[in-house]
XYZ file of C-alpha atoms in Angstrom:
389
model
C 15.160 100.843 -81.053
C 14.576 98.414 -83.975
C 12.337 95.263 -83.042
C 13.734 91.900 -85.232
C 11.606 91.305 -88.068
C 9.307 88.154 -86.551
C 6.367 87.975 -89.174
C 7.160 87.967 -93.152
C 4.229 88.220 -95.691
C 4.960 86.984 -99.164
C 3.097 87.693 -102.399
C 3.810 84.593 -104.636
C 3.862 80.973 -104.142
C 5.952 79.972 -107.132
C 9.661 78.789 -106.225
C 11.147 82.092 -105.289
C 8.017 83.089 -102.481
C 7.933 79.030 -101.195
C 11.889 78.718 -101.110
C 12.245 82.249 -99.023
C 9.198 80.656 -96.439
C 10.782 77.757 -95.889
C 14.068 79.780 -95.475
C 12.453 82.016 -93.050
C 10.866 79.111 -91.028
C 14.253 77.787 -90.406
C 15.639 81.187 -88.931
C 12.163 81.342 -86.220
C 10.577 83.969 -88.510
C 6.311 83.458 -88.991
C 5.736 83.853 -92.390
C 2.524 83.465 -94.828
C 2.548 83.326 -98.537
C -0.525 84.769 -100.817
C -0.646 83.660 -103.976
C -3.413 84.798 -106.614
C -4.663 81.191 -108.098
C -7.491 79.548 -106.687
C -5.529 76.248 -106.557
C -2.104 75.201 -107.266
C -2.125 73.523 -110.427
C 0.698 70.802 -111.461
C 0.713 73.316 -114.507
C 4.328 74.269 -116.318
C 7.190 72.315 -118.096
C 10.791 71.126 -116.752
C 13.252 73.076 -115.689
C 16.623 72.621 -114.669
C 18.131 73.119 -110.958
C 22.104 73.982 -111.615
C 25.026 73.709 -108.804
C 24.486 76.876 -107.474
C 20.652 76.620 -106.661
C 21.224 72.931 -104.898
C 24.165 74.193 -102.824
C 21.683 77.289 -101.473
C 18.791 74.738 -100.912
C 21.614 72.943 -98.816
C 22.128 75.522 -96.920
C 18.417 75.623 -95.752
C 17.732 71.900 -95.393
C 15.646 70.742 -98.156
C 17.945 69.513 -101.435
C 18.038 65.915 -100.102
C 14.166 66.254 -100.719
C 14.623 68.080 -104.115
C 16.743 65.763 -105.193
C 14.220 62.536 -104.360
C 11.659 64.485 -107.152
C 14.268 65.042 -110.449
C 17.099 63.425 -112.656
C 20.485 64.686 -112.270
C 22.115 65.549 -115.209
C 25.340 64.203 -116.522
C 26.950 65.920 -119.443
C 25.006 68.579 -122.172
C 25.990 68.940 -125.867
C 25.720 71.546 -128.201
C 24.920 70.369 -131.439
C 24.092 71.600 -135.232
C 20.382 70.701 -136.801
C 21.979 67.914 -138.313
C 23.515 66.160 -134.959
C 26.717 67.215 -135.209
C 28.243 67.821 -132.183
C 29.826 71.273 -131.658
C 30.724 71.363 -128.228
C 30.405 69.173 -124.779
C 29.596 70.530 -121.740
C 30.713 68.841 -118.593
C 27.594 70.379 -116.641
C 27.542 66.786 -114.203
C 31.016 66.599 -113.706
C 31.540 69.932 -112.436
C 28.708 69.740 -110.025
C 30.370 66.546 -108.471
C 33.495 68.828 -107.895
C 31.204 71.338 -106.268
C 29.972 68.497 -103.756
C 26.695 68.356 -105.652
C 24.625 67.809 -108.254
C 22.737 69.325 -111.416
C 18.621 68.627 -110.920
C 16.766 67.954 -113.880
C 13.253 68.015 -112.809
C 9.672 69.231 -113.709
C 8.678 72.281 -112.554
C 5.348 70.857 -110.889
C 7.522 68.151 -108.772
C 9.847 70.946 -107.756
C 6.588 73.236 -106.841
C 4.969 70.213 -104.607
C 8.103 69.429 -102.827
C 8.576 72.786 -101.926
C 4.781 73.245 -100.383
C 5.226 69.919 -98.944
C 8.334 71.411 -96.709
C 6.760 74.137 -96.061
C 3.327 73.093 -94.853
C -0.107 74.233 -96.393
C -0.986 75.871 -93.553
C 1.198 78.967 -94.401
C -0.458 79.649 -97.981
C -3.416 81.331 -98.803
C -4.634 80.713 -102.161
C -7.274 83.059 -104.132
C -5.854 86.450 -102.627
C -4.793 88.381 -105.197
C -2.067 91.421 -104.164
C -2.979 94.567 -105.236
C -0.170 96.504 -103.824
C 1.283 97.107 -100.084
C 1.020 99.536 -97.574
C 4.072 100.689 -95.355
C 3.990 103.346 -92.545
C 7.348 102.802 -90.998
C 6.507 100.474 -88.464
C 4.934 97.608 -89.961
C 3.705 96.801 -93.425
C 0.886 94.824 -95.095
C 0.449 93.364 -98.158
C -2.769 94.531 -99.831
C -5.323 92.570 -102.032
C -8.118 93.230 -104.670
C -11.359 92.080 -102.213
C -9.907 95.065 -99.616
C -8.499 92.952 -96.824
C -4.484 93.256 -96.351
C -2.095 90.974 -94.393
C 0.128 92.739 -91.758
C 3.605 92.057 -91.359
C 6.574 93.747 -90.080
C 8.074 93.107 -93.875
C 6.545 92.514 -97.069
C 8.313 90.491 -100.133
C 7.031 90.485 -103.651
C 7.713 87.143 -105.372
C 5.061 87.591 -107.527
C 7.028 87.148 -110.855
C 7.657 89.279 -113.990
C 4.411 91.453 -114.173
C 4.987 92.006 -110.634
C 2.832 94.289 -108.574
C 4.709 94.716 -105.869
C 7.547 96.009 -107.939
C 5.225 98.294 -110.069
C 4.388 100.358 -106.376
C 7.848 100.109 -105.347
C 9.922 101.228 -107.940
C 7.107 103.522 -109.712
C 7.322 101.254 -112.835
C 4.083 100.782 -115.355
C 6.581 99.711 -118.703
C 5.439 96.468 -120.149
C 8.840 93.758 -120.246
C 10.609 94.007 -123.035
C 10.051 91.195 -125.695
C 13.275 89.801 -127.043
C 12.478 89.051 -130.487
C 11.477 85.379 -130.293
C 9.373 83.194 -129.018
C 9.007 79.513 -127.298
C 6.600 76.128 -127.135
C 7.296 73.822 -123.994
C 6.059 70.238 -124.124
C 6.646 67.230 -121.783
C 6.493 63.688 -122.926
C 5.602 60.708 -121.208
C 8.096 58.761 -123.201
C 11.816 58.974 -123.887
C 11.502 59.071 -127.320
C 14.497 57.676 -127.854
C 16.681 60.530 -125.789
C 19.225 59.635 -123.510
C 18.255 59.478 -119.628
C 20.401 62.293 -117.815
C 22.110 64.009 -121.021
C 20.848 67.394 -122.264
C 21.270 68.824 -125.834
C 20.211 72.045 -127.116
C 20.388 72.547 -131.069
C 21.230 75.759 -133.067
C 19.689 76.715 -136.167
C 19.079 80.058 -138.136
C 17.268 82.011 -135.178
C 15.695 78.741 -133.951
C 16.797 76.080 -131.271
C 15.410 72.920 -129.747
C 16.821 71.747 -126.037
C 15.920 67.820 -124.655
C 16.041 67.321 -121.344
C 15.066 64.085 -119.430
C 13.402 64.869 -116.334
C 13.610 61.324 -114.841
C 10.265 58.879 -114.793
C 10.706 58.670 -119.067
C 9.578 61.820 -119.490
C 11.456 64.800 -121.530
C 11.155 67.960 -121.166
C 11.531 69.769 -124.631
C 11.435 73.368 -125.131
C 11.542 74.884 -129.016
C 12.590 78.640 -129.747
C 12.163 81.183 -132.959
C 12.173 83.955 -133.561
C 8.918 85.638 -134.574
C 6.701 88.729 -133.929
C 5.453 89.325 -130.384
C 1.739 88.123 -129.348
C 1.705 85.132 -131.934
C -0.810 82.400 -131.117
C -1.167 78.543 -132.214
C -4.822 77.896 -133.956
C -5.685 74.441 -132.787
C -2.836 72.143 -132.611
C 0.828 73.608 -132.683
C 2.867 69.981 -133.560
C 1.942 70.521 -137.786
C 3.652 74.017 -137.397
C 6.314 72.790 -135.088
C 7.285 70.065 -137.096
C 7.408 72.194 -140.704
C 10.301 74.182 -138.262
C 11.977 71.360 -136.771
C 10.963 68.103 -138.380
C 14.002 67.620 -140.304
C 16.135 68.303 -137.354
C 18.088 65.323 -135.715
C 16.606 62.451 -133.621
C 14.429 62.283 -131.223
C 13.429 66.244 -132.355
C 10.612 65.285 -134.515
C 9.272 62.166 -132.824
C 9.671 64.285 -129.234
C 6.944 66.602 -130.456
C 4.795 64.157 -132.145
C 4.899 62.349 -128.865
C 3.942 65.409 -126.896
C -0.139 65.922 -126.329
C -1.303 69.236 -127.705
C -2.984 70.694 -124.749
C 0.477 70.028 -123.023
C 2.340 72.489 -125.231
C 2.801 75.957 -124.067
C 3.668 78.724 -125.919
C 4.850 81.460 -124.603
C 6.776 84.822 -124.980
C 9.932 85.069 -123.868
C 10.866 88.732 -121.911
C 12.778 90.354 -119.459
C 13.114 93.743 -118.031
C 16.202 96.014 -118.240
C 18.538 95.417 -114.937
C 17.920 97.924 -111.891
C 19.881 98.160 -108.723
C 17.112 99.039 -106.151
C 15.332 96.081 -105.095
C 14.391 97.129 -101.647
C 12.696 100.179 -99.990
C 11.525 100.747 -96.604
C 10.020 97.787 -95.170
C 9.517 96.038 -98.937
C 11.665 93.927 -101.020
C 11.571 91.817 -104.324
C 12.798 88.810 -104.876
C 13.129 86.681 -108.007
C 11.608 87.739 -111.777
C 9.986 90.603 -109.544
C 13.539 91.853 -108.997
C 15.295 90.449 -111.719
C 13.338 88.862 -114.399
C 15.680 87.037 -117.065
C 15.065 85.566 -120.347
C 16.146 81.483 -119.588
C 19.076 81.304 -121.445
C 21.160 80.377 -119.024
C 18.812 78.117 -116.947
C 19.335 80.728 -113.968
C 15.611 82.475 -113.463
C 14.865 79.415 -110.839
C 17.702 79.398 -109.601
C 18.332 82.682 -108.861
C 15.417 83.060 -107.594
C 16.124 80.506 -104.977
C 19.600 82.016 -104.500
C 17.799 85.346 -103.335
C 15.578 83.293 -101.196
C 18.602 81.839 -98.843
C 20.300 85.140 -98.986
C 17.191 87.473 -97.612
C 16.274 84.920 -95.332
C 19.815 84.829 -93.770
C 20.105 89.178 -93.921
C 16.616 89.035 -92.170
C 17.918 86.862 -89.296
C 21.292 88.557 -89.253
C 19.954 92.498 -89.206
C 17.322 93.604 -86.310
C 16.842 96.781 -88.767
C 14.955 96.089 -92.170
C 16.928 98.723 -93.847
C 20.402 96.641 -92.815
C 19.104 93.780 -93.535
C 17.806 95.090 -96.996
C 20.694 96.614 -97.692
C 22.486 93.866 -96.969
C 21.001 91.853 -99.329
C 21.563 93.939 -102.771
C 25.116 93.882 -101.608
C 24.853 90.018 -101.750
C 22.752 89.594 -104.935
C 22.355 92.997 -106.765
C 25.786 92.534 -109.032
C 25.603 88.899 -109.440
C 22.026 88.525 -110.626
C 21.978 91.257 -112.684
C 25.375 90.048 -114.565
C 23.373 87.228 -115.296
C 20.554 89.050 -116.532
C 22.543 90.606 -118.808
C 24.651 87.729 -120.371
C 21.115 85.772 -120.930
C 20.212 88.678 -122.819
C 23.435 89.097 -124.840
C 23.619 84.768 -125.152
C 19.927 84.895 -126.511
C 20.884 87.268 -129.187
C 23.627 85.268 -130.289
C 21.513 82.217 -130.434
C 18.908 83.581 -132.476
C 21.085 85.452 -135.274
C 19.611 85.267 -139.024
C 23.311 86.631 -140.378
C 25.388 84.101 -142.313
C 28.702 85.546 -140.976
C 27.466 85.196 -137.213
C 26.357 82.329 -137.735
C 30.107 80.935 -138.973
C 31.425 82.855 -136.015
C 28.646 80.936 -133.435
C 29.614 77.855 -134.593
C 33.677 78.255 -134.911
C 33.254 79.381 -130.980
C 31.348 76.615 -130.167
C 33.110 74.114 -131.792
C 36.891 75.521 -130.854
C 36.522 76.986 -127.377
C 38.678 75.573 -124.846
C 37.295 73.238 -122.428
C 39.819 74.560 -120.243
C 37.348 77.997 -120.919
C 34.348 76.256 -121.142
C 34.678 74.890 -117.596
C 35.756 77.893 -116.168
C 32.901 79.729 -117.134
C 30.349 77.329 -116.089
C 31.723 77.121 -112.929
C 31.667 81.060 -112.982
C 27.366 80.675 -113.529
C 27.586 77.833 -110.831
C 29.876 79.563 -107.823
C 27.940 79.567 -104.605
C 28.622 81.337 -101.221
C 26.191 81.796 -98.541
C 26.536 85.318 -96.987
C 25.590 84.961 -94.233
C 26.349 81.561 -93.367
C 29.079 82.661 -90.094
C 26.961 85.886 -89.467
């Protein structure tokens, strides 16, 4: 017979690994997260927290403190380089219909105020995974210096160059670039932009999205396309600006406000979509499983859908293969469906050709908002499994 799962060991401490922890805490399960750093860095840029990832950190407890570290977001418009507004999405409003809000935040507050519910005392930092083992009865997480963590399941949440997922699924391909790349900044001053209202601008294969992330800072992240492995000699505003700096207000003056060594550029990837997440006593979670370009504004917050859901099959199912199996059956087909329209949205975005780029703006600028809503709320729907299991 089956003993319940009663120790978890994670590999990854970004929002995915912490979220499933404290998920797992609430259910009685131990559980210790390994992350590679030395020390965890207020390092990254803003991100956004939709419906659908509040509603799951409900579920385990913490949103009231998630909510105490962001901005929430009122309404988003899609606009031409010029300021023109195309379209008006009603991203705030919907989210009060859902019971809840959309988080704009940055990514470091999130990070702390996850650790800080979960307690240091269940991270190890400076252990880097080098794989797992799994006999059937038990498994261990594995690291570089030779020691390994035993558990009676092991979870990679260690992102989109996972190695966890490389053992597991037999996989050395590199992720596959998407044809353009991104700069992230975050400004200590509004610039100008308007406190809880996002905007993301459309050009010829190049965008810009503002997003307040409460305190007077925005977040700002710039897109183009370009060849993969590009890097910024010195200072990247000069180059930034000769893209953007005839673009609408606050575009230029947000990046001339932003420090230099505060702008990260980085390539943006995913992985095609696979079905098997799980095997044996070892599952991924997150980019490891699922790794989407941010198009959508869904990585984090899938990531933190899978958390709730593996947490709850774990308590539900004695056997690690039910509960396993459970959980593609709750997340395989909705993740990857987002996956997949990131992918196809990005594509659209970034066009070069004059006809597609009438057609982009036409659909943006006559769509429904009849449509418009119901597809959001599509992206936003949120059921907990296993919430009466």
């Amino acid at each position: 017979m089956t003993e319940p799962v009663r120790k978890v060991c994670i590999a990854g401490a970004g929002i995915g690994g912490l979220t499933l922890a404290i998920a797992l805490r609430k259910v009685g399960i131990d559980v210790h997260v390994y992350e590679r750093t030395a020390a965890l860095k207020p390092v990254g840029a803003g991100l956004s927290l939709m419906p659908n990832a509040m509603l799951a950190l409900r579920a385990i407890g913490v949103d009231e403190a998630i909510r105490k570290v962001g901005e929430p977001a009122g309404e988003s418009f899609g606009l031409r380089a010029d300021g023109a507004v195309l379209q008006r999405f009603p991203i705030g409003e919907i989210a009060r219909e859902m019971g809840t809000v959309a988080l704009l935040l940055h990514r470091a507050d999130l990070h702390a105020a996850l650790l800080g519910a979960l307690g240091d005392a269940h991270v190890t930092l400076d252990r880097a995974v080098k794989g797992y083992r799994d006999d059937g009865r038990g498994a261990a997480l594995v690291f570089e210096d030779g020691r390994e963590a035993e558990a009676d399941v092991v979870v990679g949440a260690d992102g989109l160059r996972s190695v966890v997922r490389r053992q597991l699924l037999g996989d050395d391909r590199e992720p596959v670039y998407s044809g353009y790349t991104s700069w992230r900044g975050v400004t200590d001053t509004l610039c100008g932009a308007t406190p809880r209202q996002l905007s993301e601008t459309w050009g010829r294969g190049e965008r810009f999205g503002i997003a307040p992330v409460g305190r007077e800072r925005v977040y700002w992240f710039a897109v183009a396309n370009a060849p993969q492995g590009g890097r910024d000699e010195g200072d990247p505003r000069p180059a930034l600006l000769a893209r953007f700096g005839k673009w609408h207000a606050p575009i230029p003056a947000l990046i001339e406000a932003t420090p230099a060594d505060r702008i990260v550029r980085t390539d943006i990837a995913d992985r095609p979509v696979v079905t098997t997440w799980c095997r044996g006593r070892v599952a991924l979670l997150g980019d490891a499983a699922h790794p989407t370009t941010p198009n959508l504004g869904q990585g984090g917050c899938q990531a933190i859908e899978d958390a709730v859901a593996l947490s709850g099959a774990l308590a539900t199912y004695a056997n690690p293969s039910a509960a396993f199996a459970a959980y593609e059956r709750a997340r395989v087909a909705r993740a990857n469906k987002l996956v997949e329209d990131a992918r196809r949205f990005g594509a659209l975005a970034h066009s070069v050709n004059p006809a597609l780029l009438f057609v982009r703006e036409a659909l943006l600028k006559w769509t429904p908002r009849s449509l418009v809503r119901r597809n959001f709320r599509s992206i936003f729907r949120y059921e907990d499994p296993f919430k009466d299991a």
